[in-house]
mmCIF file of C-alpha atoms in Angstrom:
data_model
loop_
_atom_site.group_PDB
_atom_site.id
_atom_site.type_symbol
_atom_site.label_atom_id
_atom_site.label_comp_id
_atom_site.label_asym_id
_atom_site.label_seq_id
_atom_site.Cartn_x
_atom_site.Cartn_y
_atom_site.Cartn_z
ATOM 1 C CA MET A 1 -0.069 -0.382 -0.193
ATOM 2 C CA ASP A 2 1.259 2.957 -1.134
ATOM 3 C CA THR A 3 0.241 5.407 1.202
ATOM 4 C CA GLY A 4 2.721 8.388 0.667
ATOM 5 C CA ARG A 5 5.696 10.446 2.755
ATOM 6 C CA GLY A 6 4.672 10.674 5.798
ATOM 7 C CA ALA A 7 1.286 8.574 6.850
ATOM 8 C CA TYR A 8 0.217 6.666 9.336
ATOM 9 C CA PHE A 9 -2.818 4.273 9.706
ATOM 10 C CA SER A 10 -3.343 2.991 13.222
ATOM 11 C CA TRP A 11 -6.200 0.363 14.715
ATOM 12 C CA THR A 12 -8.844 4.105 14.421
ATOM 13 C CA SER A 13 -7.695 6.524 12.129
ATOM 14 C CA ARG A 14 -5.528 7.957 9.578
ATOM 15 C CA ARG A 15 -3.166 10.215 8.533
ATOM 16 C CA VAL A 16 -3.480 11.498 4.921
ATOM 17 C CA MET A 17 -0.634 13.932 2.719
ATOM 18 C CA LEU A 18 -2.679 16.167 1.494
ATOM 19 C CA PRO A 19 -1.398 17.745 -2.238
ATOM 20 C CA ARG A 20 -0.595 21.849 -2.673
ATOM 21 C CA THR A 21 -2.025 22.087 -5.665
ATOM 22 C CA LEU A 22 -5.122 22.934 -5.302
ATOM 23 C CA THR A 23 -6.133 26.618 -4.553
ATOM 24 C CA ALA A 24 -9.098 27.767 -2.837
ATOM 25 C CA VAL A 25 -10.562 29.909 -6.157
ATOM 26 C CA VAL A 26 -13.660 30.260 -6.150
ATOM 27 C CA ALA A 27 -15.044 27.941 -9.859
ATOM 28 C CA GLY A 28 -18.150 26.065 -9.035
ATOM 29 C CA THR A 29 -20.611 26.271 -11.721
ATOM 30 C CA ALA A 30 -23.476 23.112 -12.123
ATOM 31 C CA SER A 31 -21.025 22.724 -14.746
ATOM 32 C CA ARG A 32 -18.464 22.207 -13.700
ATOM 33 C CA SER A 33 -16.935 21.576 -9.916
ATOM 34 C CA GLY A 34 -14.935 22.962 -8.002
ATOM 35 C CA LEU A 35 -15.680 25.721 -4.229
ATOM 36 C CA THR A 36 -19.033 27.593 -4.638
ATOM 37 C CA MET A 37 -18.431 29.781 -1.359
ATOM 38 C CA ASP A 38 -14.912 30.198 0.348
ATOM 39 C CA ARG A 39 -16.436 33.205 3.425
ATOM 40 C CA GLN A 40 -14.407 34.281 6.667
ATOM 41 C CA VAL A 41 -16.505 32.938 10.265
ATOM 42 C CA ALA A 42 -16.236 35.840 12.647
ATOM 43 C CA THR A 43 -19.868 34.750 15.943
ATOM 44 C CA ALA A 44 -18.549 35.009 19.362
ATOM 45 C CA THR A 45 -17.688 31.071 19.140
ATOM 46 C CA VAL A 46 -16.932 29.939 15.996
ATOM 47 C CA ARG A 47 -13.714 32.446 14.042
ATOM 48 C CA GLY A 48 -12.131 30.218 10.416
ATOM 49 C CA ARG A 49 -13.682 29.278 7.197
ATOM 50 C CA LEU A 50 -16.905 28.048 5.998
ATOM 51 C CA LEU A 51 -16.860 26.358 2.468
ATOM 52 C CA ALA A 52 -18.492 24.895 0.426
ATOM 53 C CA TYR A 53 -17.397 22.358 -2.994
ATOM 54 C CA HIS A 54 -19.918 21.268 -5.654
ATOM 55 C CA ASP A 55 -19.645 17.699 -7.120
ATOM 56 C CA ALA A 56 -20.956 18.226 -10.743
ATOM 57 C CA ASP A 57 -20.235 14.509 -11.606
ATOM 58 C CA GLY A 58 -22.410 13.089 -9.005
ATOM 59 C CA GLY A 59 -24.559 16.734 -8.748
ATOM 60 C CA HIS A 60 -23.771 16.990 -4.998
ATOM 61 C CA ASP A 61 -23.135 20.279 -3.263
ATOM 62 C CA TYR A 62 -20.560 19.586 -0.211
ATOM 63 C CA VAL A 63 -19.630 21.926 2.741
ATOM 64 C CA ALA A 64 -16.779 22.014 5.571
ATOM 65 C CA LEU A 65 -16.185 24.461 8.521
ATOM 66 C CA MET A 66 -12.554 24.748 8.809
ATOM 67 C CA VAL A 67 -12.461 25.307 12.963
ATOM 68 C CA GLY A 68 -8.893 28.096 13.598
ATOM 69 C CA ASP A 69 -6.445 28.329 11.744
ATOM 70 C CA VAL A 70 -5.692 25.509 9.648
ATOM 71 C CA GLN A 71 -3.665 27.008 6.823
ATOM 72 C CA GLY A 72 -1.028 24.997 7.231
ATOM 73 C CA GLY A 73 -1.786 23.094 9.421
ATOM 74 C CA GLU A 74 0.134 18.928 10.178
ATOM 75 C CA ASP A 75 -2.546 16.128 11.076
ATOM 76 C CA VAL A 76 -6.135 18.426 11.148
ATOM 77 C CA PRO A 77 -8.652 16.303 12.517
ATOM 78 C CA VAL A 78 -11.674 15.929 10.232
ATOM 79 C CA ARG A 79 -14.726 14.791 11.906
ATOM 80 C CA ALA A 80 -18.810 14.251 10.175
ATOM 81 C CA VAL A 81 -20.996 16.497 12.105
ATOM 82 C CA GLY A 82 -24.490 16.672 10.986
ATOM 83 C CA GLU A 83 -25.104 20.264 8.830
ATOM 84 C CA GLU A 84 -27.854 21.460 10.418
ATOM 85 C CA ARG A 85 -25.440 21.886 13.940
ATOM 86 C CA LEU A 86 -21.524 22.495 11.900
ATOM 87 C CA LEU A 87 -21.791 25.938 13.224
ATOM 88 C CA LEU A 88 -22.796 24.972 16.701
ATOM 89 C CA GLU A 89 -20.257 22.211 17.399
ATOM 90 C CA GLY A 90 -17.943 24.228 15.454
ATOM 91 C CA GLY A 91 -18.094 26.287 18.142
ATOM 92 C CA ARG A 92 -17.936 23.297 21.353
ATOM 93 C CA SER A 93 -14.567 22.774 19.197
ATOM 94 C CA GLY A 94 -11.419 22.740 21.853
ATOM 95 C CA LEU A 95 -9.303 21.766 19.288
ATOM 96 C CA PRO A 96 -7.115 24.702 17.820
ATOM 97 C CA ALA A 97 -7.342 23.963 14.576
ATOM 98 C CA GLU A 98 -10.559 21.173 13.598
ATOM 99 C CA ILE A 99 -12.424 20.220 10.232
ATOM 100 C CA LEU A 100 -15.977 19.502 10.044
ATOM 101 C CA VAL A 101 -17.315 18.284 6.868
ATOM 102 C CA GLY A 102 -21.661 18.663 7.077
ATOM 103 C CA THR A 103 -23.683 15.575 6.613
ATOM 104 C CA ASP A 104 -27.087 14.872 5.888
ATOM 105 C CA ASP A 105 -27.561 13.682 9.752
ATOM 106 C CA LEU A 106 -29.530 10.449 8.636
ATOM 107 C CA ASP A 107 -26.442 8.105 9.574
ATOM 108 C CA GLU A 108 -23.577 9.356 10.664
ATOM 109 C CA ALA A 109 -21.186 7.106 10.764
ATOM 110 C CA ALA A 110 -21.757 5.833 7.247
ATOM 111 C CA GLU A 111 -20.924 9.494 6.472
ATOM 112 C CA GLN A 112 -17.596 9.053 8.256
ATOM 113 C CA ARG A 113 -16.865 5.431 6.091
ATOM 114 C CA GLU A 114 -17.617 7.854 3.434
ATOM 115 C CA LEU A 115 -15.396 10.698 4.142
ATOM 116 C CA ASP A 116 -12.214 8.016 4.871
ATOM 117 C CA ARG A 117 -13.333 6.456 1.882
ATOM 118 C CA GLN A 118 -13.264 10.008 -0.370
ATOM 119 C CA LEU A 119 -9.922 10.929 1.633
ATOM 120 C CA CYS A 120 -8.357 7.840 0.770
ATOM 121 C CA CYS A 121 -9.731 7.421 -3.187
ATOM 122 C CA ASP A 122 -9.981 10.227 -4.245
ATOM 123 C CA GLY A 123 -13.612 12.141 -4.955
ATOM 124 C CA PRO A 124 -14.800 15.744 -3.833
ATOM 125 C CA LEU A 125 -14.472 15.993 -0.964
ATOM 126 C CA ARG A 126 -10.487 14.639 -0.962
ATOM 127 C CA CYS A 127 -10.931 18.119 -3.363
ATOM 128 C CA LEU A 128 -13.241 20.564 -0.905
ATOM 129 C CA LEU A 129 -10.582 19.460 2.029
ATOM 130 C CA CYS A 130 -7.250 20.449 -0.345
ATOM 131 C CA CYS A 131 -8.857 23.585 -0.426
ATOM 132 C CA SER A 132 -8.326 23.961 3.509
ATOM 133 C CA GLY A 133 -4.646 24.315 3.023
ATOM 134 C CA ALA A 134 -4.127 21.663 5.515
ATOM 135 C CA ARG A 135 -1.067 19.781 4.678
ATOM 136 C CA SER A 136 -2.684 16.953 6.436
ATOM 137 C CA VAL A 137 -5.435 16.029 7.987
ATOM 138 C CA THR A 138 -6.100 12.807 10.359
ATOM 139 C CA VAL A 139 -9.836 11.009 10.064
ATOM 140 C CA ASP A 140 -11.711 7.999 12.619
ATOM 141 C CA TRP A 141 -12.330 5.975 10.260
ATOM 142 C CA CYS A 142 -13.979 3.764 13.223
ATOM 143 C CA SER A 143 -14.751 4.740 16.366
ATOM 144 C CA VAL A 144 -12.563 3.964 19.375
ATOM 145 C CA ALA A 145 -15.433 1.945 21.943
ATOM 146 C CA ALA A 146 -15.155 0.186 17.808
ATOM 147 C CA ALA A 147 -12.090 -0.339 18.064
#
């Protein structure tokens, strides 16, 4: 398995190195994949960026909240959170930097596994996270209690 320099795979999580070739330019349209929104978020409890990515192939839109300063960050944790709770969870985050990916709220465990799959095998979520500016992210592919 080619995991890249400095990558690891543990019982419950994995580290994924992100390429630095993608830039955060809002370019997505109905016929093209790409970022459709890149906004700074500053409230009493949340400071960071809100990114939205349109996948033209699948016809799906993805949203992520970058809590804190993830630009150039190493091993930034990524987790799936229901879209309706995205800003609430971001405000509760006690980490200096974290990425929260919005999901449909139906099955967060399944969404977390899909996030892990797309990070490893390429997909629109990986493209979205590449635009965050982080150098590497860590994703839990299984709950600690199940391990």
